XYZ file of C-alpha atoms in Angstrom:
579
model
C 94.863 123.245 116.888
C 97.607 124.316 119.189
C 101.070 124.167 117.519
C 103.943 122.749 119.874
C 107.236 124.962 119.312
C 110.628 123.737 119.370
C 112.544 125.487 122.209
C 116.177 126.566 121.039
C 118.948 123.779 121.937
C 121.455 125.069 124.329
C 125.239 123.977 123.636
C 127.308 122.519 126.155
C 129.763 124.844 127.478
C 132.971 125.666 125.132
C 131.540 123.756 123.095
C 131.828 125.220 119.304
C 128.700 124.439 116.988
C 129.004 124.020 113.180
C 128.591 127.145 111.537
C 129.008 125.982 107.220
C 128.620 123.278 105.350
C 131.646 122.453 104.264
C 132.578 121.826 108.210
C 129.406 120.037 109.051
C 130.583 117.883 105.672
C 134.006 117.369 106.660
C 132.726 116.966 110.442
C 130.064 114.174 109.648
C 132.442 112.022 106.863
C 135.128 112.056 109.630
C 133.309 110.149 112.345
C 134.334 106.811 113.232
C 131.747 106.624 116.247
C 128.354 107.605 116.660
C 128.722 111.508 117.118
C 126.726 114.627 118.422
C 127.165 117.659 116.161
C 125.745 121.374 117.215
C 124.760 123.412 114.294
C 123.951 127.206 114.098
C 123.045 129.674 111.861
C 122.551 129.748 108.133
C 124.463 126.773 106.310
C 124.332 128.183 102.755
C 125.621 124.975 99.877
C 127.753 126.026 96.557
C 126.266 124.891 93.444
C 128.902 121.867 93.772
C 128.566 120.765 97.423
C 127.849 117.150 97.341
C 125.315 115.531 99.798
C 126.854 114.227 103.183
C 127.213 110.483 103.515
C 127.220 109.388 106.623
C 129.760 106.866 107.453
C 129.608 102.693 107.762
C 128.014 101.867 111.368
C 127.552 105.158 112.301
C 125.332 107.018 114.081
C 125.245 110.834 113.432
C 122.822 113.230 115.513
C 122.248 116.813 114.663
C 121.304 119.574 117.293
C 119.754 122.696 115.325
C 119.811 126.072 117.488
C 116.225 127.239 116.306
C 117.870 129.492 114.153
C 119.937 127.074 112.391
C 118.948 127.235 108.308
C 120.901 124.675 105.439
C 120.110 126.815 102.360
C 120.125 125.154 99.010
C 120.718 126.154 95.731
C 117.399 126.183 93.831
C 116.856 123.810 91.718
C 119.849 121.590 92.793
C 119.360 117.898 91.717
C 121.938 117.769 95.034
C 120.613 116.381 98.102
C 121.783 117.206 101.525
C 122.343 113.749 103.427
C 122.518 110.018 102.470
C 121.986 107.385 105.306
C 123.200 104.058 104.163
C 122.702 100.490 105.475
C 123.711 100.003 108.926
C 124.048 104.360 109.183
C 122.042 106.406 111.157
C 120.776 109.970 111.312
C 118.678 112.063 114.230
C 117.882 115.550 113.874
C 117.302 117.294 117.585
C 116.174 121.149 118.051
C 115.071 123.071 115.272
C 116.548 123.239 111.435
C 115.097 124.640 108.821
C 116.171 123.636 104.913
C 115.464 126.025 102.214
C 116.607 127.192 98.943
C 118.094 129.823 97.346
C 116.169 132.874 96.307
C 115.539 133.661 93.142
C 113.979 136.903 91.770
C 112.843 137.284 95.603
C 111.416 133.847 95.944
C 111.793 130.987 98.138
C 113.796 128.462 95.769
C 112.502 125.456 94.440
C 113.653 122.414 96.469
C 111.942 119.639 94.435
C 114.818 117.928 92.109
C 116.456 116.819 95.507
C 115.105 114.868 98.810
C 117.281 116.921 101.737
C 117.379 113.422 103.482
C 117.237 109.861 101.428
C 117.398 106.963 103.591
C 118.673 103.378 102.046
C 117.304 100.392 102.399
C 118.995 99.530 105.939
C 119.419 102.731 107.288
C 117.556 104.662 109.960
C 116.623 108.642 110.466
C 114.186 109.691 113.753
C 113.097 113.098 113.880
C 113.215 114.197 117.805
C 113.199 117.666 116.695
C 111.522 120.381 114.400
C 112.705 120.048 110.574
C 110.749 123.335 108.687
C 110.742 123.205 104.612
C 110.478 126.996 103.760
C 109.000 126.137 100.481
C 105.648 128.694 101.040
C 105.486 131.098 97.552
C 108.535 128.796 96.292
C 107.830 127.426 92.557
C 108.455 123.753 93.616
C 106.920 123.274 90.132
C 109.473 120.856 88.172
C 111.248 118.477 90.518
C 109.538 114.982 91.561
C 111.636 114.661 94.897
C 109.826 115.427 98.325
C 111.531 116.405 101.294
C 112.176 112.857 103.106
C 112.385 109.373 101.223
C 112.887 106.116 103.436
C 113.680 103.167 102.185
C 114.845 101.904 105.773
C 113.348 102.716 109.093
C 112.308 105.903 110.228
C 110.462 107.664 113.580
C 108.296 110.201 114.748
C 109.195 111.155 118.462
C 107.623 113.220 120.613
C 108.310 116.757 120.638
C 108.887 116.377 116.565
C 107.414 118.564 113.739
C 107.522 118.355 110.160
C 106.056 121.057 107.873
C 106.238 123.440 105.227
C 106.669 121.604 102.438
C 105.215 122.745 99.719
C 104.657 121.352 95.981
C 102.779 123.758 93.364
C 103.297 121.308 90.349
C 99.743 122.758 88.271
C 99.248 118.978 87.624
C 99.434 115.573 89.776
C 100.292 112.581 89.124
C 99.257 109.738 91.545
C 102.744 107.857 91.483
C 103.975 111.034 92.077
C 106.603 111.414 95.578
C 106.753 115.008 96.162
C 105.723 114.897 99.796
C 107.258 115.814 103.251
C 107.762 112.384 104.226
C 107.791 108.990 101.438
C 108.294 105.566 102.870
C 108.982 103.013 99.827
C 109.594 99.485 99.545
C 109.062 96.050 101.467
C 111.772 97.081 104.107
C 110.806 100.533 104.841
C 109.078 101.146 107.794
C 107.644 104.502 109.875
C 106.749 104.561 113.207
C 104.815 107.526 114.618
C 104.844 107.628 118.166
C 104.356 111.413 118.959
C 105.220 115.462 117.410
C 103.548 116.428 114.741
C 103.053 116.804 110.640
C 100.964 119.423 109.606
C 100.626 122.665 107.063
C 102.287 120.424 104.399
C 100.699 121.014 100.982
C 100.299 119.423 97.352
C 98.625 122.398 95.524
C 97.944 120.938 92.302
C 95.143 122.188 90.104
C 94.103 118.839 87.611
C 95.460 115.209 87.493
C 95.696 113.074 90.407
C 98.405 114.430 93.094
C 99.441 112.548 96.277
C 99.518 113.302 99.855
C 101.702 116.132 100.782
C 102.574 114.748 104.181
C 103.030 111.099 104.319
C 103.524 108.426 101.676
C 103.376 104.528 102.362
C 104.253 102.718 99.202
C 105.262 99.881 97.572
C 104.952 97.187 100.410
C 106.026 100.021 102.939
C 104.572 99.803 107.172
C 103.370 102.700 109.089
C 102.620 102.351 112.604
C 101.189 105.106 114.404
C 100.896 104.983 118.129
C 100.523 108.586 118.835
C 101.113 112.294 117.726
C 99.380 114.403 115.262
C 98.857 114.447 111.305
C 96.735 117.681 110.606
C 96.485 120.476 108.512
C 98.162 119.207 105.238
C 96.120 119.947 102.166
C 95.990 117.924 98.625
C 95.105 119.481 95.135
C 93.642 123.172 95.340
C 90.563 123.714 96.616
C 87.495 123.971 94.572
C 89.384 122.729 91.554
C 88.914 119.307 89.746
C 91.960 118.075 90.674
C 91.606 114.452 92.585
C 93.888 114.653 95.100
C 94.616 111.590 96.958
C 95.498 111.551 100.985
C 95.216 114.688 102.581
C 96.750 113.472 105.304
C 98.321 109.697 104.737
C 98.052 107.784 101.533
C 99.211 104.354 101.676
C 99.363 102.261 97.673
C 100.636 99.495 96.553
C 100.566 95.393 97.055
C 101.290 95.271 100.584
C 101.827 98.616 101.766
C 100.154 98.761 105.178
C 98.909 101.194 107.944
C 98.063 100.422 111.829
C 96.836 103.219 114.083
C 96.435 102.722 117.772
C 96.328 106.112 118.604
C 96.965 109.818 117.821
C 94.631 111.936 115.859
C 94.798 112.364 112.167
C 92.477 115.884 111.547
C 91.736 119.056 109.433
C 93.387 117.659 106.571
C 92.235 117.995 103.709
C 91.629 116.581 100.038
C 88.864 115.166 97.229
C 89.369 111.363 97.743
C 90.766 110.053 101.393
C 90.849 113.980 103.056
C 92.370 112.028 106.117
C 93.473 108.973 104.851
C 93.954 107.247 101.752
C 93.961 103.696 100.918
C 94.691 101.293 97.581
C 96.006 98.175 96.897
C 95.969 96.157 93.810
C 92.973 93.792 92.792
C 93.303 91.299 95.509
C 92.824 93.720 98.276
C 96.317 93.347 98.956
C 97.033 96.785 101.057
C 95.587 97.491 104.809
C 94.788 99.764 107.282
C 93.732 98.784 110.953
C 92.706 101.421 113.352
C 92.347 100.223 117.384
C 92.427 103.452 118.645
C 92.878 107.157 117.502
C 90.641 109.543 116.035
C 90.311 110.704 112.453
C 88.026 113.478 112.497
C 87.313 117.176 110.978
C 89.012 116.303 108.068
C 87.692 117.996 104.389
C 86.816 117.025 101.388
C 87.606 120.009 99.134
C 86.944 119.427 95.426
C 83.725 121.352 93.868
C 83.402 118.211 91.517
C 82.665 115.603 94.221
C 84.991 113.977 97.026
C 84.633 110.708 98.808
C 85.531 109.436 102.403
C 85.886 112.631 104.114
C 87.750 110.329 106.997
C 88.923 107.725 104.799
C 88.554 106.567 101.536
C 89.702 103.038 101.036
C 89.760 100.384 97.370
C 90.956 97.302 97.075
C 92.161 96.819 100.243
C 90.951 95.333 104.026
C 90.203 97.483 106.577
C 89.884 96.448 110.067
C 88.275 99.273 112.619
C 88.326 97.516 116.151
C 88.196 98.278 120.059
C 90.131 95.166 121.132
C 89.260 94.167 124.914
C 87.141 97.004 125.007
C 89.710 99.446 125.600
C 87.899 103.095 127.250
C 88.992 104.742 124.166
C 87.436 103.607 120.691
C 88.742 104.357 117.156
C 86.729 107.504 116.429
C 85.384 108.835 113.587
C 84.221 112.625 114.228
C 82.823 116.119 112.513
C 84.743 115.276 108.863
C 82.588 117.700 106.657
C 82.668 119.336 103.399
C 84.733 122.397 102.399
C 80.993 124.427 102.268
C 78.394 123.510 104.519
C 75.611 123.675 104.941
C 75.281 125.033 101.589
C 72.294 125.966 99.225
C 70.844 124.020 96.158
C 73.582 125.036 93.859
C 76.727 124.163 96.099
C 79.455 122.385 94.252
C 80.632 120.460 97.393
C 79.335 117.267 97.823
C 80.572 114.358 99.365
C 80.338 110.381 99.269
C 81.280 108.714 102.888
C 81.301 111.775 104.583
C 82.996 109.705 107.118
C 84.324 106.197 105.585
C 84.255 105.248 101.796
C 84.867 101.805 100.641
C 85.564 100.292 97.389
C 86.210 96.876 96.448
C 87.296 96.135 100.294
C 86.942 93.894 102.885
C 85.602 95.495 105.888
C 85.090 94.734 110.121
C 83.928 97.069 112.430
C 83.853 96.450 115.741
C 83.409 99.009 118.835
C 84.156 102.151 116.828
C 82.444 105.294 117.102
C 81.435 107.364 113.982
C 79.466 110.521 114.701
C 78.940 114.187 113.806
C 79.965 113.568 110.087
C 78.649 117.125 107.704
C 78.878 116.609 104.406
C 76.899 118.650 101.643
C 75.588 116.995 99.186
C 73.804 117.607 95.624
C 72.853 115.207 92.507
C 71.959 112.187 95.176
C 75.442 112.081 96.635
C 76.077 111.038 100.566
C 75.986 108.650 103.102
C 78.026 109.371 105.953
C 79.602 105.353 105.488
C 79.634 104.307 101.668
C 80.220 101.103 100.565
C 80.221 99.763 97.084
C 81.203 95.958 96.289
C 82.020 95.926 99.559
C 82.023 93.155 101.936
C 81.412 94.346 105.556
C 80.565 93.072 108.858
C 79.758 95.664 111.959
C 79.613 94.589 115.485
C 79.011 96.860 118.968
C 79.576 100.201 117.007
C 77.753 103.610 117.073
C 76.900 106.075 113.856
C 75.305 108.391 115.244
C 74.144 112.084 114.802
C 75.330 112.731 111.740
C 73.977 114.818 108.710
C 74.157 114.655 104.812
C 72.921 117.889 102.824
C 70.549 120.389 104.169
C 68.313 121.884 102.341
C 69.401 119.389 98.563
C 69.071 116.375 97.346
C 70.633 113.776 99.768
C 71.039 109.752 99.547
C 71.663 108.622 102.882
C 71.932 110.192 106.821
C 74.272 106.819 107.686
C 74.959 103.921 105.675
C 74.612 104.080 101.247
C 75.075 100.511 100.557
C 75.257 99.730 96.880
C 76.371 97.490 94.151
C 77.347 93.406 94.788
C 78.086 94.489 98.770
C 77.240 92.016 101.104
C 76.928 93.526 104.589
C 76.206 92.290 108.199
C 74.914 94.672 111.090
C 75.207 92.926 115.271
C 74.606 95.261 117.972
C 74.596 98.345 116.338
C 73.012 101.754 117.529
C 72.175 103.997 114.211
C 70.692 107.138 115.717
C 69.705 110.427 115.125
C 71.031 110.725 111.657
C 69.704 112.761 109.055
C 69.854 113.267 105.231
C 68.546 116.697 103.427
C 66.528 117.713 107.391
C 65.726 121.669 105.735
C 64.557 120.347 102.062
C 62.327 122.141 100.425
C 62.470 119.938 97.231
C 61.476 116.340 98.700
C 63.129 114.504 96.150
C 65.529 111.806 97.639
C 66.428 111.306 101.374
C 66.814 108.327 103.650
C 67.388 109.141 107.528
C 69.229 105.935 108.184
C 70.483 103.270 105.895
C 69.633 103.270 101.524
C 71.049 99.899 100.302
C 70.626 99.284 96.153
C 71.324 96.466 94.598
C 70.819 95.479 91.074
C 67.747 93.070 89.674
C 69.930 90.872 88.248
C 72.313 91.247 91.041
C 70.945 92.231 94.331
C 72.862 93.323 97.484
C 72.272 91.956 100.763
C 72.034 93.290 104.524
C 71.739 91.577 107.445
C 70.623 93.341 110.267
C 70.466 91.660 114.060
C 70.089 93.089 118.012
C 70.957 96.475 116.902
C 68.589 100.109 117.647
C 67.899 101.834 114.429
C 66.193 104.844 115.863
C 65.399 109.211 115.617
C 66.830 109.299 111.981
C 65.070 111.440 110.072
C 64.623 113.451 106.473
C 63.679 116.271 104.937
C 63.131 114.792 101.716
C 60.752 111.710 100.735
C 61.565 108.316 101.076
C 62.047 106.830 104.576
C 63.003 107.630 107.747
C 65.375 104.303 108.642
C 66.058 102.413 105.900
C 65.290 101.794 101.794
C 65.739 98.599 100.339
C 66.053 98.005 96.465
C 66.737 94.925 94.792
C 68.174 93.488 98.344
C 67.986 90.592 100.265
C 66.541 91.931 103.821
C 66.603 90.033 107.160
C 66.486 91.819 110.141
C 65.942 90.152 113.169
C 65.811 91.159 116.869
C 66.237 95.041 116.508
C 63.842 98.138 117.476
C 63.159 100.476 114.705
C 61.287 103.687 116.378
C 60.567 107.365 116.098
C 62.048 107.680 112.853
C 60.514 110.157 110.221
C 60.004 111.656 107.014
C 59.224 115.596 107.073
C 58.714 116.752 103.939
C 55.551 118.686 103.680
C 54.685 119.811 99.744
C 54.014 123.361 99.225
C 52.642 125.238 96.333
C 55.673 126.646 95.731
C 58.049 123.238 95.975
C 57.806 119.984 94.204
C 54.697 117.833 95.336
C 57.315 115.056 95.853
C 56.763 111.239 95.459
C 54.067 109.343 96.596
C 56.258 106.335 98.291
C 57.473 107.285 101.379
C 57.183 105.449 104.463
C 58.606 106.704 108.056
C 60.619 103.345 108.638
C 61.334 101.342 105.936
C 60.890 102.048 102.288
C 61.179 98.347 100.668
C 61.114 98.408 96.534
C 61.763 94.792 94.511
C 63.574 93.198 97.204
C 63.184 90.156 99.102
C 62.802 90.551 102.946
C 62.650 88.521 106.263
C 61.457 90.521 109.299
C 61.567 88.825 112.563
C 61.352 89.901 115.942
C 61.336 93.259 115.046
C 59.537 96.394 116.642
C 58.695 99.179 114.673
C 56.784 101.422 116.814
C 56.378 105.975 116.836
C 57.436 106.263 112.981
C 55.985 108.829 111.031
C 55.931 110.190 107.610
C 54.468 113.540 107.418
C 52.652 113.784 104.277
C 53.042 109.795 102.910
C 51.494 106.554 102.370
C 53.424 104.460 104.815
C 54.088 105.068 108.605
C 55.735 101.586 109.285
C 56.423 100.053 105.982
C 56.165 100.667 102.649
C 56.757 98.136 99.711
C 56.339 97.642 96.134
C 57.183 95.646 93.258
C 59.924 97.468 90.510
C 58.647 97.420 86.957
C 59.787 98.128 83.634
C 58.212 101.576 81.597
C 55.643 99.017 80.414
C 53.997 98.517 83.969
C 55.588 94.433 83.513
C 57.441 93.360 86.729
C 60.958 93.277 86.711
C 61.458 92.261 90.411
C 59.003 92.159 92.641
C 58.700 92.669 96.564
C 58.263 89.775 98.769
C 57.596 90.437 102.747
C 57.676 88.018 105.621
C 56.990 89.647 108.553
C 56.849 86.872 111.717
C 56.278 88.088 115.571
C 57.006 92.054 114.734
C 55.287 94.659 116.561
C 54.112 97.384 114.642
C 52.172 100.698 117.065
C 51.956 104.129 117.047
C 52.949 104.729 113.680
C 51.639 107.517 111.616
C 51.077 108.663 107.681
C 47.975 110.612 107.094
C 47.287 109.350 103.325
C 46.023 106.155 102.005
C 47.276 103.026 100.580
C 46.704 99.742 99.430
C 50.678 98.806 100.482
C 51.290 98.131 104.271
């Protein structure tokens, strides 16, 4: 992705910047009215320089040169500026903030934020603001490079980078990131620059985002710009690093993105975004417009929601009016893929994975999702005790594992969910296409429920078509322990490759190209199923049966109501008793 760079400010004429701190200090405390101050070169703090405060009711804007540097001690519990209630701060051109070397590296910034913000005050970056924490230690402190408690901005033309925490171990409550934004009254709104090549490079526990925090009741509202290339916890370790990009916590603490792009982030849980509340689903994110896409799920012990990963909270994904441009979903992968049999890298909601949350869809696009996947993990949208209702969206084209074990191309539906489908197109998706194993794999949609507690999907006037898999259960859809109604929809030319070979596993003998249906209760109506296939299985269409116990006793059995469906051209070479 392109970079923007800050041009150099150019100073009025006669006019003398600020060349050291003590005059930018004695400068800034002096104002009585909002004031303009030019800064250049390197402004290098003693061990006792106090932070600047800026005065009551003022305004304070600084103009860096592009080579204008505030150098810190290292290790200085000493912050640089304070912006009270009613104060304000804006940082134009380009400054850098760094600390002192030590043994000929970059010093460790993290026992101070450079700018805290009180409840009341307000900062907007307008210009470039560059933490030169690469190969620092940034190993002790808890502080990150920005906390808000008030109101800050993102304008266009900004940039914020180069922060850099290498802590060996997270914590999730932990705030060493470029930008935090705490409390009911704090707010952030992003309406162009950029954040990007922040990282959290933790190795175990739970770290947070390295580029933006929302927490605590905190608001983020992001109309445009760009979020991309900030990493959490170190790649292919355990470490479960939360938000690559944004992570937003807390009762209350909200996100609402109408636009910009949020990419090539990445992380193990939420590489893009990140979202938790409490219990009662009490934190949100709504997305009308934007894209999240290309993001990565890193960890070599399993990652979930590639795009976003979202618990406990509600999460609205809407084209309102039918705007041109619809939230987007697009290419969020795995750090390795395709990868072999062995690969470490697998991923849950390659694109979207949901928790405990309330969720609408409506006019979005998700597409193009790669995410490798071993051990049965995938589907490109995950949802567990999730309610959900999609309306007039598209998931299409994308791809779980290659040549492994693979749940789902699309949707993996599981748990006490409770999910409705209207006008949806679910095409050309594909789970495990290049197995060799044939051992798991639906195309399309897998939805598991319990017997004692099933899940239920509710399909309607939606195209559920050319999904496919390489391993061995259905092309479209799998049903277990569900309650099924689909109604007015077209299920064709989905299929089931896998062909046994002497020298791979014979694979299962209940595979059907369309719809795999096992102990679940279903209601087909007005449905055409029509050019499905499964290569080397029992079903072409449909195939159902009862789920029993090691005994052979039925534990919940399959009951079909099929009335004015169209079932033609559908193919499976072997025999069976089941439909």
């Amino acid at each position: 992705m392109a970079l923007a760079l800050m041009p150099a400010m150019a100073f009025a004429e006669g006019e003398t910047p600020v060349t050291s701190w003590d005059d930018l200090k004695s400068k800034v405390e002096s104002a009585t009215s909002d004031t303009t101050i030019h800064i250049s070169g390197t402004l290098a703090k003693d061990t006792g320089d106090a932070a600047i405060t800026i005065p009551d009711n003022v305004h304070i804007t600084l103009v860096g040169d592009g080579a204008t540097k505030i150098v810190r001690p290292s290790k200085s519990d000493v912050g640089e500026f304070i912006v009270g209630n009613g104060e304000g701060l804006t940082l134009q051109g380009a400054i850098t903030v760094a600390g002192a070397e030590t043994d000929g590296k970059a010093g460790d910034l993290a026992f101070a934020n450079f700018i805290k913000v009180e409840a009341g005050g307000s900062l907007s970056l307008e210009g470039s603001l560059t933490a030169a924490t690469s190969g620092a230690t940034n190993s002790a402190g808890q502080c990150g490079l920005i906390s808000c408690e008030g109101n800050a901005s993102i304008e266009d033309g900004a940039a914020l980078s180069g922060w850099t925490s290498s802590q060996s171990t997270g914590s999730f409550d932990d705030e060493r990131a470029a930008l935090v934004i705490n409390g009911a009254s704090a707010n952030l709104a992003m309406n162009g620059g950029e954040v990007f090549g922040n990282q959290n490079l933790a190795s175990s526990g739970t770290p947070s985002s390295s580029a933006i925090q929302i927490r605590n009741g905190a608001s983020f509202t992001m109309t445009g710009g760009s979020i991309h290339d900030n990493v959490v916890g170190k790649k292919s370790s355990g470490t479960k690093g939360c938000g690559g990009g944004v992570l937003i916590a807390g009762t209350d603490s909200n996100f609402k993105m109408s636009g910009g792009s949020i990419a090539n982030n990445s992380g193990r849980y939420g590489a893009g975004v990140y979202v938790e509340g409490g219990s009662a689903q009490d934190a949100s994110f709504t997305m009308t417009g934007g894209s999240i896409s290309e993001n990565i799920m890193n960890s070599s012990s399993g990652s979930y929601g590639g795009g976003l990963y979202a618990q406990n909270a509600v999460v609205t994904i809407e084209n309102p009016d039918g705007a041109a441009s619809a939230p987007t979903f697009s290419g969020n992968t795995t750090s390795t893929f395709p990868g072999d049999m062995s690969s470490p890298f697998t991923g849950d909601g390659g694109a979207i994975y949901c928790s405990d949350v309330a969720l609408t869809m409506n006019g979005a696009v998700v597409k193009d999702t790669k995410a490798e996947s071993t051990n049965y993990h995938g589907g490109t949208i995950h949802l567990a005790d999730t309610k959900a209702d999609f309306k007039n969206s598209t998931v299409k084209d994308n791809q779980c594992g290659d040549v492994n074990m693979a749940f789902a191309g699309a949707f993996y539906i599981e748990g006490a969910s409770d999910v409705t489908m209207d006008n949806m197109t679910i095409t050309g998706n594909s789970a495990a296409p290049h197995s060799t194993y044939g051992n798991g794999g639906v195309g399309g949609i897998l939805v598991v429920g319990e017997t004692d507690a099933f899940a239920k999907l509710t399909i309607s006037n939606s195209d559920i078509s050319g999904n496919y898999t390489g391993g061995s259960e259905s092309g479209a859809l799998h049903a277990e322990c569900t309650d099924l109604t689909i109604t007015d929809t077209t299920i064709n030319d989905n299929s089931v490759e896998y062909v046994p070979t002497s020298e791979s596993k014979p694979g299962f003998s209940y595979y059907a190209g369309a719809l795999y249906l096992a102990g679940s209760t279903v209601d087909l109506t007005r449905v055409t199923l029509d050019g499905n296939k499964c290569v080397d299985g029992l079903g072409g269409a449909i195939m159902m049966e009862d789920i029993t116990d090691r005994s052979g006793n039925v534990i919940s059995p399959c009951k079909v109501e099929l009335t004015d469906c169209t079932l033609s051209g559908n193919q499976a070479p072997r025999k069976s008793d089941k439909l």
